[in-house]
Amino acid sequence: MAYESMIAESVSVQGHKGEMISAYTARPMGAGPFPGVVLIHHLPGWGEFYREMTRKFAHHGYAAISHNLYHRIGEGHADDVAAKARAEGGVADDQVIGDTEGAVQWLKAQPYCNGKIGVIGSCSGGRQAFLYACNTDSIDAVVELWGGRVVQAEDDRPAKQPVPPIDMTKTLSCPILGIFGNEDRSPSPEQVDQHEAELKKHGKDYDFHRYDGAGHGFFYYHRPMYRVEQALDGWEKIFAFFGQRLAG
């Protein structure tokens, strides 16, 4: 049996406006070089699920980091911090972009990284992964998992998220993999249709997969929404997508 090992630890990275924020990183032991993945956590917070996802990427040979978008809100249980974040109207889009750029640049600076970076996020993190990819040229691939509010209604333009990400599609800088459940309501199948049509209109390199029998968050094995067959197939598509685009 081949020897396996990884290192996982908490670090600080420079985020939006130069502020230091917390992050969790994991990578295989050894010199590398490893492709990099930045994980944007979902609305329920920077909790155990995203730490496990970070280690999952390390298990598959990636240097991974998940930065804490709620760092400025304070410490505490992830559920409590997420509740405070929701009460404050969430995180501003410009802060998301700045914090994620900081995580990307931190990863690129590590001697064990091959310089190729992918970004992935689910739920609000899916929206933010797409948003970030439309506002940077620092990455090589993006995976959007059921990103809610990529399409925003006319009466859904809060000050912290003033421009719907779908309106930024023209500036998407890298290939995108999208994974969605056909029973989801955020995004609904009709909103995914709009999202795909906009990508097609601007000639973007995209690959969307939609699963019957799956709703929102069907990767979340700790919740009733989990759908094992669809989730396993989705993970295969993620690793195939990143494997093709992030190889050194």
Short mmCIF file of C-alpha atoms in Angstrom, two decimals:
data_model
loop_
_atom_site.label_atom_id
_atom_site.label_comp_id
_atom_site.label_asym_id
_atom_site.label_seq_id
_atom_site.Cartn_x
_atom_site.Cartn_y
_atom_site.Cartn_z
CA MET A 1 0.00 0.00 0.00
CA ALA A 2 1.35 3.40 -0.97
CA TYR A 3 2.10 5.76 1.90
CA GLU A 4 -0.38 8.62 2.23
CA SER A 5 -0.23 11.76 4.36
CA MET A 6 -1.46 15.32 4.38
CA ILE A 7 -1.12 18.45 6.45
CA ALA A 8 -4.12 20.56 7.42
CA GLU A 9 -3.95 23.73 9.47
CA SER A 10 -5.37 27.15 10.17
CA VAL A 11 -3.59 30.13 8.60
CA SER A 12 -4.16 33.84 8.07
CA VAL A 13 -4.27 35.43 4.63
CA GLN A 14 -4.48 39.02 3.47
CA GLY A 15 -8.02 39.73 2.36
CA HIS A 16 -10.02 42.71 1.14
CA LYS A 17 -8.32 46.08 1.76
CA GLY A 18 -5.30 44.32 3.21
CA GLU A 19 -7.14 43.02 6.28
CA MET A 20 -5.99 39.68 7.64
CA ILE A 21 -8.64 36.96 7.70
CA SER A 22 -8.63 33.35 8.87
CA ALA A 23 -8.47 30.39 6.53
CA TYR A 24 -8.13 26.62 6.62
CA THR A 25 -5.72 24.87 4.30
CA ALA A 26 -4.85 21.28 3.48
CA ARG A 27 -2.40 19.63 1.06
CA PRO A 28 -0.63 16.35 0.51
CA MET A 29 2.72 16.03 2.22
CA GLY A 30 5.65 16.36 -0.13
CA ALA A 31 7.25 18.95 -2.36
CA GLY A 32 4.56 19.01 -5.02
CA PRO A 33 3.95 20.88 -7.16
CA PHE A 34 0.21 20.54 -6.60
CA PRO A 35 -2.63 22.32 -8.39
CA GLY A 36 -4.56 24.70 -6.16
CA VAL A 37 -8.23 24.96 -5.23
CA VAL A 38 -9.88 27.82 -3.33
CA LEU A 39 -13.18 26.96 -1.65
CA ILE A 40 -15.83 29.64 -0.99
CA HIS A 41 -18.08 28.54 1.85
CA HIS A 42 -21.86 28.66 1.72
CA LEU A 43 -24.39 30.81 3.58
CA PRO A 44 -24.59 28.40 6.58
CA GLY A 45 -21.04 29.35 7.37
CA TRP A 46 -17.40 28.44 7.53
CA GLY A 47 -17.99 25.16 9.30
CA GLU A 48 -17.11 21.50 9.38
CA PHE A 49 -18.47 20.67 5.92
CA TYR A 50 -16.07 23.07 4.22
CA ARG A 51 -13.14 21.85 6.27
CA GLU A 52 -13.95 18.33 5.11
CA MET A 53 -14.22 19.52 1.51
CA THR A 54 -10.81 21.17 1.85
CA ARG A 55 -9.28 17.90 3.07
CA LYS A 56 -11.10 16.00 0.31
CA PHE A 57 -9.27 18.04 -2.30
CA ALA A 58 -5.96 17.42 -0.50
CA HIS A 59 -6.71 13.69 -0.53
CA HIS A 60 -7.09 13.95 -4.30
CA GLY A 61 -3.75 15.71 -4.74
CA TYR A 62 -4.63 19.39 -4.53
CA ALA A 63 -3.35 22.19 -2.33
CA ALA A 64 -6.61 23.64 -1.05
CA ILE A 65 -7.68 26.61 1.05
CA SER A 66 -11.03 27.77 2.39
CA HIS A 67 -11.05 31.36 3.60
CA ASN A 68 -13.47 32.70 6.19
CA LEU A 69 -15.75 35.31 4.63
CA TYR A 70 -17.33 35.85 8.06
CA HIS A 71 -14.04 36.59 9.83
CA ARG A 72 -14.95 40.22 10.50
CA ILE A 73 -18.23 39.21 12.15
CA GLY A 74 -16.47 37.48 15.00
CA GLU A 75 -15.73 34.09 16.44
CA GLY A 76 -18.12 31.44 17.71
CA HIS A 77 -20.01 28.39 16.50
CA ALA A 78 -20.38 28.46 12.73
CA ASP A 79 -24.20 28.47 12.99
CA ASP A 80 -24.20 31.47 15.32
CA VAL A 81 -21.73 33.43 13.21
CA ALA A 82 -23.73 32.65 10.06
CA ALA A 83 -26.89 33.92 11.76
CA LYS A 84 -25.15 37.22 12.53
CA ALA A 85 -23.97 37.42 8.93
CA ARG A 86 -27.51 36.93 7.62
CA ALA A 87 -28.81 39.58 10.06
CA GLU A 88 -26.27 42.02 8.61
CA GLY A 89 -27.39 41.29 5.06
CA GLY A 90 -24.57 38.94 4.20
CA VAL A 91 -21.15 39.82 2.83
CA ALA A 92 -20.67 42.61 0.30
CA ASP A 93 -19.67 41.47 -3.18
CA ASP A 94 -16.58 43.68 -3.28
CA GLN A 95 -15.38 42.14 -0.01
CA VAL A 96 -15.94 38.63 -1.39
CA ILE A 97 -13.84 39.48 -4.43
CA GLY A 98 -11.06 41.00 -2.31
CA ASP A 99 -10.97 38.17 0.22
CA THR A 100 -11.00 35.50 -2.50
CA GLU A 101 -8.24 37.22 -4.44
CA GLY A 102 -6.21 37.17 -1.23
CA ALA A 103 -6.72 33.42 -0.82
CA VAL A 104 -5.79 32.82 -4.47
CA GLN A 105 -2.60 34.85 -4.21
CA TRP A 106 -1.64 33.19 -0.91
CA LEU A 107 -1.95 29.79 -2.56
CA LYS A 108 0.00 30.84 -5.65
CA ALA A 109 2.84 32.05 -3.42
CA GLN A 110 3.32 28.67 -1.77
CA PRO A 111 6.36 26.74 -3.09
CA TYR A 112 4.35 23.52 -3.39
CA CYS A 113 1.71 25.06 -5.71
CA ASN A 114 2.01 24.64 -9.48
CA GLY A 115 0.46 28.07 -10.09
CA LYS A 116 -2.82 26.75 -11.53
CA ILE A 117 -5.84 27.66 -9.40
CA GLY A 118 -9.48 26.65 -9.48
CA VAL A 119 -12.27 28.13 -7.37
CA ILE A 120 -15.35 26.27 -6.15
CA GLY A 121 -18.34 27.23 -4.03
CA SER A 122 -21.85 26.02 -3.22
CA CYS A 123 -25.12 27.85 -2.58
CA SER A 124 -24.17 31.50 -1.90
CA GLY A 125 -20.58 30.35 -2.41
CA GLY A 126 -21.56 29.15 -5.90
CA ARG A 127 -22.85 32.63 -6.72
CA GLN A 128 -19.69 34.15 -5.26
CA ALA A 129 -17.41 31.76 -7.17
CA PHE A 130 -19.02 32.88 -10.44
CA LEU A 131 -18.94 36.52 -9.32
CA TYR A 132 -15.25 36.28 -8.52
CA ALA A 133 -14.42 34.56 -11.82
CA CYS A 134 -16.06 37.48 -13.64
CA ASN A 135 -13.92 39.99 -11.75
CA THR A 136 -10.43 38.52 -11.95
CA ASP A 137 -7.99 36.98 -14.38
CA SER A 138 -6.11 35.16 -11.60
CA ILE A 139 -7.65 31.69 -11.96
CA ASP A 140 -7.84 28.89 -14.49
CA ALA A 141 -11.23 27.28 -13.77
CA VAL A 142 -14.34 27.75 -11.65
CA VAL A 143 -16.98 25.33 -10.36
CA GLU A 144 -20.38 26.70 -9.42
CA LEU A 145 -22.53 24.39 -7.31
CA TRP A 146 -26.20 25.48 -7.46
CA GLY A 147 -25.35 29.17 -7.12
CA GLY A 148 -28.44 30.95 -5.84
CA ARG A 149 -29.07 34.56 -6.90
CA VAL A 150 -26.71 34.55 -9.88
CA VAL A 151 -29.96 35.74 -11.42
CA GLN A 152 -31.48 38.47 -9.21
CA ALA A 153 -34.94 39.96 -9.65
CA GLU A 154 -35.35 43.70 -10.20
CA ASP A 155 -36.48 44.11 -6.59
CA ASP A 156 -33.55 42.06 -5.27
CA ARG A 157 -30.63 44.48 -5.56
CA PRO A 158 -29.42 45.09 -1.97
CA ALA A 159 -26.61 47.57 -1.42
CA LYS A 160 -24.14 44.79 -0.67
CA GLN A 161 -25.00 42.88 -3.89
CA PRO A 162 -26.02 45.67 -6.28
CA VAL A 163 -25.28 43.96 -9.63
CA PRO A 164 -26.57 40.48 -10.51
CA PRO A 165 -23.61 38.25 -11.40
CA ILE A 166 -25.38 37.14 -14.58
CA ASP A 167 -24.88 40.71 -15.85
CA MET A 168 -21.12 40.17 -15.52
CA THR A 169 -21.01 37.06 -17.74
CA LYS A 170 -19.20 38.89 -20.54
CA THR A 171 -16.09 39.24 -18.34
CA LEU A 172 -15.95 35.62 -17.14
CA SER A 173 -12.25 34.82 -17.42
CA CYS A 174 -12.06 31.01 -17.31
CA PRO A 175 -13.95 27.77 -18.09
CA ILE A 176 -16.87 27.02 -15.80
CA LEU A 177 -18.47 23.79 -14.60
CA GLY A 178 -22.00 24.19 -13.23
CA ILE A 179 -23.86 21.54 -11.23
CA PHE A 180 -27.55 21.94 -10.39
CA GLY A 181 -30.57 20.03 -9.10
CA ASN A 182 -33.72 20.14 -11.18
CA GLU A 183 -35.87 20.33 -8.03
CA ASP A 184 -34.03 23.38 -6.69
CA ARG A 185 -35.86 26.71 -6.38
CA SER A 186 -32.70 28.83 -5.88
CA PRO A 187 -31.63 28.60 -8.59
CA SER A 188 -34.77 27.35 -10.31
CA PRO A 189 -34.43 25.40 -13.58
CA GLU A 190 -35.64 28.51 -15.39
CA GLN A 191 -32.86 30.60 -13.81
CA VAL A 192 -30.29 27.97 -14.78
CA ASP A 193 -31.65 28.25 -18.34
CA GLN A 194 -31.06 32.03 -18.22
CA HIS A 195 -27.58 31.53 -16.82
CA GLU A 196 -26.68 29.02 -19.55
CA ALA A 197 -28.15 31.20 -22.30
CA GLU A 198 -26.00 34.14 -21.20
CA LEU A 199 -22.85 31.99 -21.20
CA LYS A 200 -23.70 30.73 -24.66
CA LYS A 201 -24.41 34.27 -25.93
CA HIS A 202 -20.94 35.41 -24.89
CA GLY A 203 -19.18 32.34 -26.25
CA LYS A 204 -17.91 31.13 -22.89
CA ASP A 205 -16.39 27.70 -22.23
CA TYR A 206 -19.02 26.11 -19.99
CA ASP A 207 -20.32 22.69 -18.99
CA PHE A 208 -23.61 22.49 -17.07
CA HIS A 209 -25.02 19.32 -15.52
CA ARG A 210 -28.50 19.09 -14.07
CA TYR A 211 -29.73 16.21 -11.97
CA ASP A 212 -33.25 14.87 -11.72
CA GLY A 213 -34.37 13.86 -8.25
CA ALA A 214 -32.10 16.45 -6.63
CA GLY A 215 -32.88 19.82 -5.07
CA HIS A 216 -30.75 22.41 -3.36
CA GLY A 217 -27.57 21.25 -1.62
CA PHE A 218 -27.68 17.63 -2.69
CA PHE A 219 -23.98 17.14 -1.80
CA TYR A 220 -24.71 17.83 1.90
CA TYR A 221 -24.49 14.30 3.31
CA HIS A 222 -25.41 15.53 6.81
CA ARG A 223 -28.81 16.83 5.74
CA PRO A 224 -32.01 15.25 4.35
CA MET A 225 -31.39 16.96 1.00
CA TYR A 226 -28.47 14.60 0.32
CA ARG A 227 -28.77 12.51 -2.86
CA VAL A 228 -25.99 9.99 -2.93
CA GLU A 229 -26.01 8.92 -6.59
CA GLN A 230 -26.22 12.46 -7.93
CA ALA A 231 -23.58 13.71 -5.48
CA LEU A 232 -21.10 10.97 -6.33
CA ASP A 233 -21.52 11.64 -10.03
CA GLY A 234 -21.12 15.37 -9.41
CA TRP A 235 -17.85 14.83 -7.54
CA GLU A 236 -16.54 12.74 -10.44
CA LYS A 237 -17.30 15.60 -12.80
CA ILE A 238 -15.57 18.12 -10.52
CA PHE A 239 -12.35 16.12 -10.32
CA ALA A 240 -12.38 15.45 -14.07
CA PHE A 241 -12.89 19.18 -14.76
CA PHE A 242 -10.18 20.40 -12.39
CA GLY A 243 -7.87 17.54 -13.39
CA GLN A 244 -7.99 18.63 -17.01
CA ARG A 245 -7.58 22.36 -16.41
CA LEU A 246 -5.24 22.60 -13.44
CA ALA A 247 -2.55 20.10 -14.34
CA GLY A 248 0.95 21.55 -14.23
#
